Amino acid sequence: MPNQQKIDPHESYPCPSCRGKISPIVMMTEAMGCDRCQKIFTLHADGYSIEQVSNPDPTRYCWEWDGKRWVSVNSNTPIGSWTFLVMLMVIMVLGVYGWQTLVPSSSKPLPSVQTSSSP
């Protein structure tokens, strides 16, 4: 990949999350921390990308350095955004259909309950 540039673990870079400054963390190899948002990033073994630590979905928070700016890397995501959107729409349609079949319509009269009174 021609635009990739190897990340020097001893240098400082702009933070890909908040545009603060990430720098190496003392006594932690291949870890960098932001001075502004306090997020921690690890350098991948290939030396070309970093990953934000302690995220629910870390594959969505990976970046490569092109020498001037961070470029988001989305090749590791398990599903594409269009697939996710289609799945979400199907779930919503099924949910609405299920809700309509389970909840009685207000136009239908509810059955009346006869109570017998004892004299």
PDB file of C-alpha atoms in Angstrom, residues 55-98:
ATOM      1  CA  ASN A  55     -13.532  -0.421  23.140  1.00  0.00           C
ATOM      2  CA  PRO A  56     -16.584  -2.660  22.769  1.00  0.00           C
ATOM      3  CA  ASP A  57     -15.728  -3.171  19.080  1.00  0.00           C
ATOM      4  CA  PRO A  58     -12.000  -2.503  18.562  1.00  0.00           C
ATOM      5  CA  THR A  59     -12.094  -3.423  14.868  1.00  0.00           C
ATOM      6  CA  ARG A  60     -13.982  -0.195  14.253  1.00  0.00           C
ATOM      7  CA  TYR A  61     -11.287   1.911  15.918  1.00  0.00           C
ATOM      8  CA  CYS A  62      -8.163   1.129  13.905  1.00  0.00           C
ATOM      9  CA  TRP A  63      -6.147   3.701  11.985  1.00  0.00           C
ATOM     10  CA  GLU A  64      -3.136   3.808   9.668  1.00  0.00           C
ATOM     11  CA  TRP A  65      -0.740   6.753   9.402  1.00  0.00           C
ATOM     12  CA  ASP A  66      -0.167   8.080   5.875  1.00  0.00           C
ATOM     13  CA  GLY A  67       2.519  10.552   6.900  1.00  0.00           C
ATOM     14  CA  LYS A  68       0.135  13.489   7.331  1.00  0.00           C
ATOM     15  CA  ARG A  69      -3.071  12.153   8.860  1.00  0.00           C
ATOM     16  CA  TRP A  70      -4.772   9.038  10.214  1.00  0.00           C
ATOM     17  CA  VAL A  71      -6.839   6.933   7.827  1.00  0.00           C
ATOM     18  CA  SER A  72      -9.570   4.731   9.271  1.00  0.00           C
ATOM     19  CA  VAL A  73      -9.111   1.019   8.573  1.00  0.00           C
ATOM     20  CA  ASN A  74     -12.415  -0.809   8.204  1.00  0.00           C
ATOM     21  CA  SER A  75     -11.256  -3.976   6.482  1.00  0.00           C
ATOM     22  CA  ASN A  76     -11.456  -5.969   9.716  1.00  0.00           C
ATOM     23  CA  THR A  77     -15.105  -5.237  10.424  1.00  0.00           C
ATOM     24  CA  PRO A  78     -17.192  -8.412  10.452  1.00  0.00           C
ATOM     25  CA  ILE A  79     -20.072  -6.932   8.439  1.00  0.00           C
ATOM     26  CA  GLY A  80     -20.317  -3.971   6.114  1.00  0.00           C
ATOM     27  CA  SER A  81     -22.449  -0.926   6.847  1.00  0.00           C
ATOM     28  CA  TRP A  82     -24.982  -1.783   4.110  1.00  0.00           C
ATOM     29  CA  THR A  83     -25.418  -5.292   5.495  1.00  0.00           C
ATOM     30  CA  PHE A  84     -25.954  -3.850   8.951  1.00  0.00           C
ATOM     31  CA  LEU A  85     -28.527  -1.371   7.613  1.00  0.00           C
ATOM     32  CA  VAL A  86     -30.490  -4.096   5.796  1.00  0.00           C
ATOM     33  CA  MET A  87     -30.451  -6.325   8.891  1.00  0.00           C
ATOM     34  CA  LEU A  88     -31.674  -3.424  11.023  1.00  0.00           C
ATOM     35  CA  MET A  89     -34.543  -2.701   8.607  1.00  0.00           C
ATOM     36  CA  VAL A  90     -35.627  -6.374   8.584  1.00  0.00           C
ATOM     37  CA  ILE A  91     -35.615  -6.487  12.380  1.00  0.00           C
ATOM     38  CA  MET A  92     -37.674  -3.294  12.550  1.00  0.00           C
ATOM     39  CA  VAL A  93     -40.270  -4.579  10.058  1.00  0.00           C
ATOM     40  CA  LEU A  94     -40.559  -7.894  11.905  1.00  0.00           C
ATOM     41  CA  GLY A  95     -40.879  -6.031  15.203  1.00  0.00           C
ATOM     42  CA  VAL A  96     -43.698  -3.820  13.927  1.00  0.00           C
ATOM     43  CA  TYR A  97     -45.501  -6.831  12.423  1.00  0.00           C
ATOM     44  CA  GLY A  98     -45.117  -8.777  15.661  1.00  0.00           C
TER      45      GLY A  98
END
